[in-house]
Tab-separated table of C-alpha atoms in Angstrom:
chain	number	residue	atom	x	y	z
A	453	MET	CA	0.306	29.300	-33.925
A	454	SER	CA	1.103	25.566	-33.797
A	455	ARG	CA	0.909	23.041	-31.268
A	456	TYR	CA	3.584	20.298	-30.404
A	457	PHE	CA	3.491	17.261	-27.902
A	458	THR	CA	6.060	15.335	-26.222
A	459	ASP	CA	6.289	11.765	-25.235
A	460	GLU	CA	5.817	12.557	-21.457
A	461	HIS	CA	2.431	14.069	-22.416
A	462	GLU	CA	2.663	17.639	-22.442
A	463	TRP	CA	1.543	19.837	-25.234
A	464	ILE	CA	2.981	23.429	-26.188
A	465	GLU	CA	1.464	25.977	-28.006
A	466	VAL	CA	3.900	28.257	-29.657
A	467	ASP	CA	3.151	31.768	-30.897
A	468	GLY	CA	6.251	33.325	-32.159
A	469	ASP	CA	8.911	33.366	-29.372
A	470	THR	CA	6.318	32.646	-26.498
A	471	ALA	CA	4.490	29.498	-25.624
A	472	THR	CA	1.858	27.874	-23.250
A	473	VAL	CA	2.499	24.519	-21.760
A	474	GLY	CA	-0.075	22.096	-20.494
A	475	ILE	CA	-0.997	18.247	-19.969
A	476	THR	CA	-2.758	16.528	-22.618
A	477	ASP	CA	-6.112	15.032	-22.318
A	478	TYR	CA	-4.785	11.281	-22.368
A	479	ALA	CA	-2.150	12.327	-19.259
A	480	GLN	CA	-5.127	13.625	-17.277
A	481	GLU	CA	-7.228	10.559	-18.171
A	482	GLN	CA	-4.369	8.701	-16.734
A	483	LEU	CA	-3.901	10.644	-13.470
A	484	GLY	CA	-7.374	10.636	-12.581
A	485	ASP	CA	-8.696	13.266	-10.400
A	486	VAL	CA	-6.099	16.305	-9.884
A	487	VAL	CA	-6.233	17.937	-6.769
A	488	PHE	CA	-3.323	20.325	-6.451
A	489	VAL	CA	-1.306	21.904	-9.200
A	490	GLU	CA	2.102	23.528	-8.433
A	491	VAL	CA	3.263	25.971	-11.117
A	492	PRO	CA	6.192	27.707	-11.570
A	493	GLU	CA	6.908	31.291	-10.837
A	494	ALA	CA	7.559	34.121	-13.416
A	495	ASP	CA	11.196	34.569	-14.508
A	496	LYS	CA	12.254	31.485	-13.608
A	497	GLU	CA	14.694	29.460	-16.098
A	498	VAL	CA	13.709	26.300	-17.515
A	499	GLY	CA	15.874	23.835	-19.546
A	500	LYS	CA	14.394	21.424	-21.711
A	501	GLY	CA	13.455	18.380	-19.651
A	502	ASP	CA	13.637	19.926	-16.307
A	503	ASP	CA	10.874	19.506	-13.731
A	504	ALA	CA	8.818	22.549	-14.370
A	505	ALA	CA	5.467	21.937	-12.324
A	506	VAL	CA	3.982	19.097	-10.424
A	507	VAL	CA	0.504	17.559	-10.671
A	508	GLU	CA	-1.081	15.546	-7.928
A	509	SER	CA	-3.584	13.453	-8.006
A	510	VAL	CA	-5.672	11.933	-5.236
A	511	LYS	CA	-3.188	8.759	-5.429
A	512	ALA	CA	0.225	10.475	-6.695
A	513	ALA	CA	2.437	13.474	-7.311
A	514	SER	CA	3.864	13.881	-10.946
A	515	ASP	CA	6.246	16.067	-12.299
A	516	VAL	CA	5.389	18.170	-15.279
A	517	TYR	CA	8.550	18.707	-17.663
A	518	ALA	CA	9.446	21.877	-19.857
A	519	PRO	CA	9.049	20.842	-23.262
A	520	VAL	CA	11.830	23.262	-24.421
A	521	SER	CA	14.258	25.849	-22.411
A	522	GLY	CA	13.084	29.197	-21.841
A	523	THR	CA	11.821	31.825	-19.371
A	524	VAL	CA	8.780	31.289	-17.374
A	525	THR	CA	6.340	34.336	-17.958
A	526	GLU	CA	3.286	33.090	-16.090
A	527	GLY	CA	2.178	30.435	-13.981
A	528	ASN	CA	-1.974	29.578	-14.480
A	529	ALA	CA	-3.133	31.169	-11.438
A	530	ALA	CA	-6.495	29.774	-11.813
A	531	LEU	CA	-5.218	26.165	-11.077
A	532	ALA	CA	-4.591	27.306	-7.364
A	533	ASP	CA	-8.352	27.520	-6.722
A	534	ASP	CA	-9.562	25.037	-9.033
A	535	PRO	CA	-7.040	22.219	-9.791
A	536	ALA	CA	-9.813	20.269	-11.639
A	537	LEU	CA	-9.807	22.265	-14.419
A	538	VAL	CA	-6.763	20.286	-15.465
A	539	ASN	CA	-9.176	17.417	-15.868
A	540	SER	CA	-12.086	19.558	-17.310
A	541	ASP	CA	-10.412	21.487	-20.053
A	542	PRO	CA	-6.478	20.039	-20.359
A	543	GLU	CA	-5.618	21.620	-23.635
A	544	GLY	CA	-7.460	24.971	-22.776
A	545	ASP	CA	-8.121	26.667	-19.499
A	546	GLY	CA	-5.974	23.952	-17.408
A	547	TRP	CA	-2.773	25.329	-19.102
A	548	PHE	CA	0.193	25.349	-16.739
A	549	PHE	CA	2.619	28.088	-17.496
A	550	LYS	CA	3.558	30.256	-20.275
A	551	LEU	CA	7.442	30.740	-21.301
A	552	THR	CA	9.838	32.505	-23.603
A	553	LEU	CA	11.538	30.272	-25.792
A	554	SER	CA	15.276	30.620	-25.443
A	555	ASP	CA	15.917	28.029	-28.353
A	556	PRO	CA	13.311	27.902	-31.010
A	557	SER	CA	14.957	24.915	-32.758
A	558	GLU	CA	14.149	22.512	-29.834
A	559	LEU	CA	10.829	22.417	-31.227
A	560	GLU	CA	12.075	20.355	-34.123
A	561	GLY	CA	12.343	17.234	-31.797
A	562	LEU	CA	8.748	17.293	-30.738
A	563	MET	CA	5.445	15.632	-32.449
A	564	ASP	CA	2.985	17.315	-34.320
A	565	GLU	CA	-0.909	16.443	-33.116
A	566	ALA	CA	-1.063	13.510	-35.725
A	567	GLY	CA	2.036	11.858	-34.350
A	568	TYR	CA	1.099	12.358	-30.873
A	569	LYS	CA	-2.151	10.703	-31.746
A	570	ALA	CA	-0.141	7.804	-33.054
A	571	PHE	CA	2.067	7.793	-30.385
A	572	VAL	CA	-0.809	7.493	-27.693
A	573	GLU	CA	-2.348	4.801	-29.997
A	574	SER	CA	0.948	2.531	-29.826
A	575	LEU	CA	0.772	2.676	-25.769
B	1023	MET	CA	6.456	-9.736	-3.769
B	1024	SER	CA	7.011	-7.485	-7.133
B	1025	ASP	CA	9.154	-10.482	-8.352
B	1026	GLU	CA	6.217	-12.689	-8.350
B	1027	ALA	CA	4.344	-12.851	-11.890
B	1028	THR	CA	1.137	-10.907	-11.433
B	1029	GLN	CA	-1.615	-13.441	-10.938
B	1030	THR	CA	-5.448	-13.131	-11.892
B	1031	LEU	CA	-8.167	-12.701	-9.330
B	1032	PRO	CA	-11.255	-14.585	-10.087
B	1033	LEU	CA	-12.990	-11.315	-10.606
B	1034	ASP	CA	-10.644	-10.165	-13.304
B	1035	ALA	CA	-12.611	-10.358	-16.376
B	1036	TRP	CA	-15.816	-8.881	-14.539
B	1037	HIS	CA	-13.438	-5.868	-13.322
B	1038	ARG	CA	-12.726	-5.388	-17.035
B	1039	ASP	CA	-15.852	-5.299	-18.296
B	1040	LYS	CA	-16.930	-2.970	-15.783
B	1041	GLY	CA	-14.315	-0.277	-17.075
B	1042	ALA	CA	-11.507	-0.844	-14.083
B	1043	ARG	CA	-8.278	0.396	-14.451
B	1044	MET	CA	-5.998	-2.703	-13.408
B	1045	VAL	CA	-2.738	-2.200	-11.853
B	1046	PRO	CA	-0.030	-4.735	-10.175
B	1047	PHE	CA	-0.951	-5.043	-6.302
B	1048	ALA	CA	0.549	-7.197	-3.949
B	1049	GLY	CA	1.490	-9.715	-6.919
B	1050	TYR	CA	-2.058	-9.332	-8.214
B	1051	SER	CA	-3.700	-7.382	-11.258
B	1052	MET	CA	-6.096	-5.106	-9.090
B	1053	PRO	CA	-8.997	-2.421	-10.144
B	1054	ILE	CA	-7.377	1.100	-9.061
B	1055	GLN	CA	-10.468	2.992	-10.342
B	1056	TYR	CA	-13.701	2.650	-12.566
B	1057	GLU	CA	-14.873	6.134	-13.019
B	1058	GLY	CA	-12.520	8.057	-10.947
B	1059	ILE	CA	-11.196	7.991	-7.174
B	1060	MET	CA	-13.319	11.096	-5.955
B	1061	ALA	CA	-16.647	9.837	-7.294
B	1062	GLU	CA	-16.193	6.206	-5.938
B	1063	HIS	CA	-14.913	7.674	-2.375
B	1064	GLN	CA	-18.223	9.715	-1.982
B	1065	TRP	CA	-20.475	6.765	-3.458
B	1066	THR	CA	-19.251	4.656	-0.760
B	1067	ARG	CA	-19.321	7.328	1.411
B	1068	GLU	CA	-23.255	7.876	0.688
B	1069	ASN	CA	-24.373	4.895	-0.802
B	1070	ALA	CA	-22.415	1.401	-0.983
B	1071	GLY	CA	-19.256	0.315	-2.775
B	1072	LEU	CA	-18.380	-3.238	-3.847
B	1073	PHE	CA	-14.546	-4.013	-3.172
B	1074	ASP	CA	-13.008	-6.962	-4.492
B	1075	VAL	CA	-10.256	-8.040	-1.609
B	1076	SER	CA	-9.622	-11.693	-2.702
B	1077	HIS	CA	-5.768	-10.649	-2.859
B	1078	MET	CA	-6.133	-10.743	1.008
B	1079	GLY	CA	-5.139	-14.213	2.450
B	1080	GLN	CA	-8.059	-16.300	4.118
B	1081	LEU	CA	-6.855	-18.568	6.710
B	1082	GLN	CA	-8.389	-21.233	9.149
B	1083	LEU	CA	-6.962	-22.500	12.152
B	1084	LYS	CA	-8.082	-25.574	13.444
B	1085	GLY	CA	-7.178	-27.847	16.393
B	1086	GLU	CA	-7.771	-28.117	20.090
B	1087	SER	CA	-6.498	-25.005	21.870
B	1088	ALA	CA	-5.593	-23.532	18.737
B	1089	ALA	CA	-6.855	-19.976	20.140
B	1090	GLU	CA	-4.273	-20.318	23.409
B	1091	ALA	CA	-1.584	-21.349	20.656
B	1092	LEU	CA	-2.169	-17.976	18.512
B	1093	GLU	CA	-1.959	-16.086	21.852
B	1094	ARG	CA	1.889	-16.325	21.771
B	1095	ILE	CA	1.931	-14.566	18.644
B	1096	VAL	CA	-0.652	-11.836	18.980
B	1097	PRO	CA	-1.554	-9.732	21.886
B	1098	GLY	CA	-5.493	-10.298	21.681
B	1099	ASP	CA	-7.804	-12.129	23.985
B	1100	ILE	CA	-8.413	-14.831	21.424
B	1101	SER	CA	-9.462	-17.874	23.663
B	1102	ALA	CA	-12.206	-15.538	25.298
B	1103	LEU	CA	-13.532	-14.948	21.628
B	1104	LYS	CA	-17.292	-16.340	21.437
B	1105	PRO	CA	-18.330	-17.963	18.451
B	1106	GLY	CA	-19.528	-15.298	16.205
B	1107	LYS	CA	-17.398	-12.768	17.162
B	1108	MET	CA	-14.411	-11.017	15.617
B	1109	ARG	CA	-11.366	-9.065	16.584
B	1110	TYR	CA	-8.422	-6.992	14.925
B	1111	SER	CA	-5.085	-8.248	16.039
B	1112	LEU	CA	-1.435	-8.244	15.171
B	1113	LEU	CA	1.160	-10.949	14.177
B	1114	LEU	CA	4.035	-10.236	16.522
B	1115	ALA	CA	7.763	-10.953	15.859
B	1116	GLU	CA	9.634	-12.223	18.424
B	1117	ASP	CA	10.908	-8.785	19.287
B	1118	GLY	CA	7.257	-7.456	19.281
B	1119	GLY	CA	7.494	-5.716	16.061
B	1120	ILE	CA	4.330	-6.242	13.913
B	1121	LEU	CA	4.596	-8.631	11.024
B	1122	ASP	CA	0.926	-7.792	10.110
B	1123	ASP	CA	-2.539	-7.046	11.046
B	1124	MET	CA	-5.268	-9.348	10.597
B	1125	MET	CA	-8.888	-9.815	11.891
B	1126	ILE	CA	-9.628	-13.147	13.843
B	1127	THR	CA	-12.927	-14.383	13.751
B	1128	ASN	CA	-14.294	-17.578	15.635
B	1129	SER	CA	-16.609	-19.327	13.542
B	1130	GLY	CA	-17.444	-21.663	16.180
B	1131	GLN	CA	-15.798	-24.405	14.367
B	1132	HIS	CA	-12.234	-22.740	14.009
B	1133	LEU	CA	-10.610	-19.532	13.725
B	1134	TYR	CA	-10.860	-17.857	10.508
B	1135	ILE	CA	-8.100	-15.178	10.002
B	1136	VAL	CA	-7.931	-12.183	7.199
B	1137	VAL	CA	-4.420	-11.206	6.546
B	1138	ASN	CA	-2.903	-8.768	4.318
B	1139	GLY	CA	-2.434	-9.970	0.367
B	1140	ALA	CA	1.703	-8.330	0.410
B	1141	VAL	CA	2.645	-10.482	3.123
B	1142	LYS	CA	-0.071	-13.776	3.403
B	1143	HIS	CA	2.511	-16.145	2.381
B	1144	GLN	CA	5.179	-14.709	4.861
B	1145	ASP	CA	2.641	-14.883	7.614
B	1146	ILE	CA	1.436	-18.291	6.779
B	1147	ALA	CA	5.358	-19.433	7.021
B	1148	TYR	CA	5.833	-17.455	10.100
B	1149	MET	CA	2.596	-18.925	11.851
B	1150	ARG	CA	3.293	-22.516	10.763
B	1151	ALA	CA	6.675	-22.370	12.161
B	1152	GLN	CA	5.492	-20.586	15.413
B	1153	LEU	CA	2.475	-22.936	16.028
B	1154	PRO	CA	2.460	-26.533	17.469
B	1155	GLU	CA	2.030	-29.453	14.730
B	1156	SER	CA	-1.413	-30.504	16.140
B	1157	ILE	CA	-2.641	-27.004	14.913
B	1158	GLU	CA	-4.091	-27.317	11.171
B	1159	LEU	CA	-3.387	-24.067	9.472
B	1160	VAL	CA	-5.267	-23.899	5.998
B	1161	HIS	CA	-4.952	-21.613	3.356
B	1162	MET	CA	-8.203	-20.919	1.696
B	1163	GLU	CA	-7.042	-20.388	-1.705
B	1164	ASP	CA	-10.402	-21.181	-3.161
B	1165	GLN	CA	-12.218	-18.316	-1.516
B	1166	ALA	CA	-12.752	-15.049	-3.055
B	1167	LEU	CA	-13.464	-12.039	-0.573
B	1168	LEU	CA	-15.689	-8.907	-1.040
B	1169	ALA	CA	-16.301	-5.996	1.028
B	1170	LEU	CA	-19.653	-3.998	0.522
B	1171	GLN	CA	-19.135	-0.837	2.558
B	1172	GLY	CA	-21.141	2.515	3.276
B	1173	PRO	CA	-24.405	3.187	4.776
B	1174	LYS	CA	-26.565	1.650	2.478
B	1175	ALA	CA	-24.758	-1.806	2.274
B	1176	ALA	CA	-27.171	-3.393	4.847
B	1177	GLU	CA	-30.276	-1.894	2.532
B	1178	ALA	CA	-28.794	-3.612	-0.578
B	1179	LEU	CA	-27.361	-6.666	1.241
B	1180	ALA	CA	-30.769	-7.612	2.869
B	1181	ARG	CA	-32.443	-7.694	-0.490
B	1182	LEU	CA	-30.417	-10.696	-1.815
B	1183	ASP	CA	-32.045	-14.213	-0.356
B	1184	ILE	CA	-29.432	-15.091	2.123
B	1185	ALA	CA	-30.007	-17.151	5.095
B	1186	GLY	CA	-28.272	-17.388	8.457
B	1187	LEU	CA	-26.703	-20.786	9.480
B	1188	GLU	CA	-26.281	-22.186	13.039
B	1189	ILE	CA	-26.152	-18.846	14.993
B	1190	GLY	CA	-29.860	-17.781	14.190
B	1191	TRP	CA	-28.903	-14.975	11.740
B	1192	SER	CA	-31.829	-14.204	9.705
B	1193	GLY	CA	-30.583	-10.976	8.093
B	1194	PRO	CA	-27.998	-8.280	8.062
B	1195	ASP	CA	-29.814	-6.321	10.768
B	1196	ASP	CA	-28.789	-9.215	13.074
B	1197	LEU	CA	-25.279	-8.713	12.850
B	1198	TYR	CA	-23.588	-5.683	14.799
B	1199	PHE	CA	-20.200	-4.653	14.265
B	1200	MET	CA	-17.397	-7.231	14.584
B	1201	ASP	CA	-20.056	-9.986	14.676
B	1202	ALA	CA	-19.880	-12.664	11.939
B	1203	ALA	CA	-21.969	-15.630	10.784
B	1204	PRO	CA	-21.842	-18.281	8.457
B	1205	CYS	CA	-24.945	-18.195	5.830
B	1206	LEU	CA	-26.225	-19.770	2.758
B	1207	TRP	CA	-27.141	-17.865	-0.512
B	1208	GLY	CA	-29.312	-20.148	-2.259
B	1209	GLU	CA	-26.930	-23.224	-2.510
B	1210	VAL	CA	-23.684	-21.137	-1.940
B	1211	PRO	CA	-22.063	-20.875	1.500
B	1212	LEU	CA	-21.038	-17.582	2.822
B	1213	GLY	CA	-19.075	-16.266	5.517
B	1214	ILE	CA	-20.491	-12.851	6.656
B	1215	SER	CA	-18.763	-10.471	9.067
B	1216	ARG	CA	-19.801	-6.948	9.882
B	1217	SER	CA	-16.590	-5.359	9.694
B	1218	GLY	CA	-14.769	-3.518	6.750
B	1219	TYR	CA	-11.585	-0.935	6.518
B	1220	THR	CA	-13.178	2.216	5.115
B	1221	GLY	CA	-14.540	3.427	8.456
B	1222	GLU	CA	-18.226	2.648	6.963
B	1223	ASP	CA	-20.978	0.322	8.039
B	1224	GLY	CA	-20.730	-2.675	6.017
B	1225	PHE	CA	-19.743	-6.291	5.651
B	1226	GLU	CA	-17.179	-8.490	4.331
B	1227	ILE	CA	-18.393	-11.717	2.455
B	1228	SER	CA	-16.230	-14.843	1.948
B	1229	VAL	CA	-17.603	-16.660	-1.027
B	1230	PRO	CA	-16.166	-19.759	-2.895
B	1231	ALA	CA	-14.324	-18.348	-5.940
B	1232	GLU	CA	-16.658	-20.395	-8.611
B	1233	HIS	CA	-19.570	-18.245	-7.402
B	1234	VAL	CA	-17.984	-14.679	-6.631
B	1235	THR	CA	-18.767	-13.331	-10.069
B	1236	ALA	CA	-22.577	-14.395	-9.558
B	1237	LEU	CA	-22.412	-12.623	-5.995
B	1238	ALA	CA	-20.714	-9.385	-7.536
B	1239	ASP	CA	-23.430	-9.357	-10.020
B	1240	ALA	CA	-25.997	-9.890	-7.445
B	1241	LEU	CA	-25.021	-7.198	-5.616
B	1242	CYS	CA	-24.256	-4.647	-8.387
B	1243	GLU	CA	-27.929	-5.035	-9.175
B	1244	GLN	CA	-28.762	-3.065	-6.456
B	1245	PRO	CA	-29.174	0.541	-7.204
B	1246	GLU	CA	-27.166	1.468	-3.939
B	1247	VAL	CA	-24.283	-0.481	-4.807
B	1248	LYS	CA	-21.201	0.358	-7.157
B	1249	PRO	CA	-17.809	-1.641	-7.847
B	1250	ILE	CA	-15.317	0.538	-6.070
B	1251	GLY	CA	-11.613	0.400	-6.585
B	1252	LEU	CA	-8.508	0.018	-4.469
B	1253	GLY	CA	-7.805	4.130	-4.726
B	1254	ALA	CA	-10.932	4.968	-3.033
B	1255	ARG	CA	-10.466	2.147	-0.575
B	1256	ASP	CA	-6.782	3.900	0.477
B	1257	SER	CA	-8.563	7.306	0.435
B	1258	LEU	CA	-11.394	6.031	2.606
B	1259	ARG	CA	-9.247	4.100	5.260
B	1260	LEU	CA	-6.785	6.984	5.501
B	1261	GLU	CA	-10.033	9.419	6.389
B	1262	ALA	CA	-10.668	6.643	8.898
B	1263	GLY	CA	-7.360	7.082	10.421
B	1264	LEU	CA	-7.026	2.953	9.722
B	1265	PRO	CA	-2.966	2.038	9.257
B	1266	LEU	CA	-2.187	-0.022	6.242
B	1267	TYR	CA	0.430	-2.416	6.639
B	1268	GLY	CA	3.763	-1.895	4.827
B	1269	HIS	CA	3.080	2.035	4.849
B	1270	ASP	CA	1.999	2.823	8.538
B	1271	LEU	CA	3.192	-0.210	10.270
B	1272	ASP	CA	6.167	-2.835	9.828
B	1273	SER	CA	8.333	-5.182	11.670
B	1274	ALA	CA	10.362	-2.104	13.268
B	1275	ILE	CA	6.916	-0.921	14.839
B	1276	ASP	CA	5.376	-2.107	17.931
B	1277	PRO	CA	1.456	-1.778	18.739
B	1278	VAL	CA	2.174	0.787	20.996
B	1279	GLN	CA	4.244	3.174	18.695
B	1280	GLY	CA	1.538	1.943	16.194
B	1281	ASN	CA	-0.949	3.567	18.177
B	1282	LEU	CA	-2.983	0.149	18.346
B	1283	THR	CA	-2.946	-0.549	22.037
B	1284	PHE	CA	-6.651	-1.307	22.028
B	1285	ALA	CA	-5.459	-4.431	20.311
B	1286	ILE	CA	-3.924	-5.471	23.639
B	1287	SER	CA	-6.592	-7.063	25.687
B	1288	LYS	CA	-6.701	-6.335	29.305
B	1289	ALA	CA	-6.168	-9.904	30.362
B	1290	ARG	CA	-2.948	-10.307	27.992
B	1291	ARG	CA	-1.735	-6.804	29.544
B	1292	GLU	CA	-1.804	-8.409	32.821
B	1293	GLU	CA	-0.768	-12.064	31.937
B	1294	GLY	CA	1.762	-11.419	29.147
B	1295	GLY	CA	2.803	-14.469	27.556
B	1296	PHE	CA	3.129	-13.133	23.781
B	1297	HIS	CA	6.222	-12.236	21.743
B	1298	GLY	CA	7.680	-9.149	22.698
B	1299	ALA	CA	5.415	-8.921	25.625
B	1300	GLU	CA	8.603	-7.349	27.795
B	1301	ARG	CA	8.903	-4.194	25.068
B	1302	ILE	CA	5.376	-3.825	24.835
B	1303	LEU	CA	4.298	-3.973	28.456
B	1304	ALA	CA	6.776	-1.427	29.176
B	1305	ALA	CA	6.189	0.922	26.310
B	1306	LEU	CA	2.674	0.850	27.643
B	1307	GLU	CA	3.447	1.845	31.152
B	1308	ASN	CA	6.116	4.357	30.327
B	1309	GLY	CA	4.860	5.441	26.816
B	1310	PRO	CA	6.519	4.659	23.524
B	1311	ASP	CA	9.443	6.562	22.178
B	1312	LYS	CA	7.555	7.359	19.244
B	1313	LYS	CA	3.883	7.239	17.961
B	1314	ARG	CA	1.621	7.407	15.194
B	1315	VAL	CA	-0.534	10.028	14.969
B	1316	GLY	CA	-2.958	11.748	12.169
B	1317	PHE	CA	-2.233	15.250	10.368
B	1318	THR	CA	-4.171	17.891	9.137
B	1319	VAL	CA	-2.448	19.877	6.434
B	1320	GLU	CA	-2.482	23.581	5.801
B	1321	GLY	CA	-3.166	24.549	2.208
B	1322	ARG	CA	-4.079	22.281	-0.366
B	1323	MET	CA	-0.884	20.522	-1.431
B	1324	PRO	CA	-1.017	16.667	-0.398
B	1325	VAL	CA	1.690	15.472	1.958
B	1326	ARG	CA	2.424	11.713	1.008
B	1327	GLU	CA	4.613	8.813	2.624
B	1328	GLY	CA	8.167	9.511	3.070
B	1329	ALA	CA	7.873	13.463	3.995
B	1330	PRO	CA	10.152	13.889	6.865
B	1331	ILE	CA	8.506	15.762	9.646
B	1332	PHE	CA	10.361	18.743	11.544
B	1333	ALA	CA	9.620	20.947	14.619
B	1334	GLY	CA	11.828	23.868	14.105
B	1335	ASP	CA	15.389	22.768	12.685
B	1336	ALA	CA	14.773	19.072	14.283
B	1337	GLU	CA	13.710	16.132	12.053
B	1338	ILE	CA	11.541	14.649	14.571
B	1339	GLY	CA	9.414	12.119	12.332
B	1340	VAL	CA	7.959	11.044	8.970
B	1341	ILE	CA	4.634	10.764	7.276
B	1342	THR	CA	3.708	7.319	6.393
B	1343	SER	CA	0.382	7.751	4.523
B	1344	GLY	CA	-0.773	10.930	3.211
B	1345	GLY	CA	-3.146	12.519	0.169
B	1346	PHE	CA	-6.109	14.313	-0.377
B	1347	ALA	CA	-9.185	13.540	1.668
B	1348	PRO	CA	-12.104	13.759	-0.902
B	1349	THR	CA	-14.831	13.967	2.247
B	1350	ILE	CA	-12.749	16.616	3.899
B	1351	GLY	CA	-11.695	18.826	0.520
B	1352	ALA	CA	-8.353	18.815	1.925
B	1353	PRO	CA	-5.016	16.724	2.410
B	1354	ILE	CA	-4.667	14.673	5.731
B	1355	ALA	CA	-1.833	12.537	6.334
B	1356	MET	CA	-0.591	10.008	8.995
B	1357	GLY	CA	3.148	9.501	10.256
B	1358	PHE	CA	5.139	8.755	13.331
B	1359	VAL	CA	6.617	11.273	15.513
B	1360	ALA	CA	8.719	11.509	18.680
B	1361	ALA	CA	6.888	11.268	21.685
B	1362	ASP	CA	7.326	14.620	22.930
B	1363	TYR	CA	5.615	16.057	19.631
B	1364	ALA	CA	2.443	13.459	19.867
B	1365	ALA	CA	0.080	15.690	21.554
B	1366	LEU	CA	-3.174	16.750	19.708
B	1367	GLY	CA	-2.871	20.229	18.327
B	1368	THR	CA	1.125	19.910	18.103
B	1369	GLN	CA	1.924	22.365	15.315
B	1370	LEU	CA	4.926	21.120	13.043
B	1371	GLU	CA	5.742	20.863	9.496
B	1372	ALA	CA	6.708	18.357	6.662
B	1373	GLU	CA	8.827	18.881	4.016
B	1374	VAL	CA	7.589	18.391	0.496
B	1375	ARG	CA	9.880	19.182	-2.648
B	1376	GLY	CA	12.199	21.261	-0.606
B	1377	LYS	CA	9.296	23.335	0.925
B	1378	ARG	CA	7.841	23.208	4.305
B	1379	VAL	CA	4.178	22.543	4.911
B	1380	PRO	CA	2.508	23.235	7.998
B	1381	ILE	CA	0.906	20.061	9.585
B	1382	ILE	CA	-1.003	19.900	12.852
B	1383	VAL	CA	-1.434	16.710	15.044
B	1384	SER	CA	-5.122	15.695	14.619
B	1385	LYS	CA	-7.659	13.338	16.340
B	1386	MET	CA	-8.546	10.225	14.027
B	1387	PRO	CA	-10.508	9.311	12.733
B	1388	PHE	CA	-10.686	11.971	10.254
B	1389	VAL	CA	-14.185	11.279	9.211
B	1390	PRO	CA	-16.550	9.846	11.936
B	1391	ASN	CA	-16.997	6.054	11.468
B	1392	GLY	CA	-20.513	4.786	10.560
B	1393	TYR	CA	-20.131	1.184	12.354
B	1394	ARG	CA	-23.495	-0.080	13.589
B	1395	ARG	CA	-22.855	-1.171	17.099
B	1396	LYS	CA	-25.083	-2.830	19.572
B	1397	GLY	CA	-27.037	-0.277	21.415
B	1398	LYS	CA	-27.175	2.351	18.510
B	1399	SER	CA	-29.614	2.470	16.204
């Protein structure tokens, strides 16, 4: 399994041709208290960079983009009851959705953990 | 407003030291939050929050008949305001549209006015143009403004050694909601009013900028007090049902549409003589064509500013403020609807990202206010 990051602060954990997507600890810290998350439904087709989910803090709504193209297999139902999971465990139980990759070569443009860390430090 | 370079306020370094996240607001760099909006909101509802509102405009109006002159452009009964009393009022365009909302205090020496930061320069230019030359208008740019808000605000403030001047104020318990008094904190002159914009009991304190850091430190040394950012100020005022100028009110809205008829004093309703009186008095008599109302929102998804409001297929209004209400644990909103849909309990829908969300016209304030009024303990 390997984990990749986008410059929009999503992470994607890839295992074969399936992947889990969420937002990074940096992103949740910037957003503040998360009060609502809208996740995509299973079977939804998403293209790389498409709006795939919405995360709402007390203050504002923000889009979450699909890091790669694919078909959503599952949205994280736990976020409906407990959106604060995004704050408490953003890179674990606070994941947003899972998908089947349609073009694994798209992963090549993403950052690895060290690259993302350097990117955040540069902000 | 956004073209201006971002200016720093006297407490800028203090906020950064306290770990604030700073954002541009009304031309200034302002603290949006320290530890988090939810925690700061709850702290203010249960204890006392210290807000830096130094971006707001503090004005003095001096001269004989200043109150009468001001009454041409505001609908409140300013000449009847006794020394030490303050009133919420509205700056009116010639057609009766709202240019700003403001607090007007009779200090005993002059009128002291607090206006919104984002429009203060426009307000000053407008007032200068509208008022006779014999009335002096002073922009108190060397004053900072703090708001101490929450049920323990009085308890915390009482521990600072503040003495009342002139009007015989010996401590916070001598002031009731919408009273104001000049005071001394040691050698430092303070203008203290029992007011605020959070729905809680509390005080606004005008202090010379050179002393604001010391005062903020002295207040935050009290165990009840923490610094609170603008994020929680916004969620608190929304729960209190209070409109925010530039969002819930603007120059296209008159005071009756804005659901602010309480700001049109009885005497002024009879006499008129203020900008837009014809439009405003007609709306008072016949009812407005549209009206600002509050909404509870079904589910957990916040409904925010700009969301259109529907009754069936008909678009009948728009959300002007909305978000998650920490005290209630659910989303709330306010907005304008056509008059036929303004009754409490009316079931409507707001459209968010292409989806319809059920909303219900609801009583404001959403959270009962904690003002300390005379006759109430």
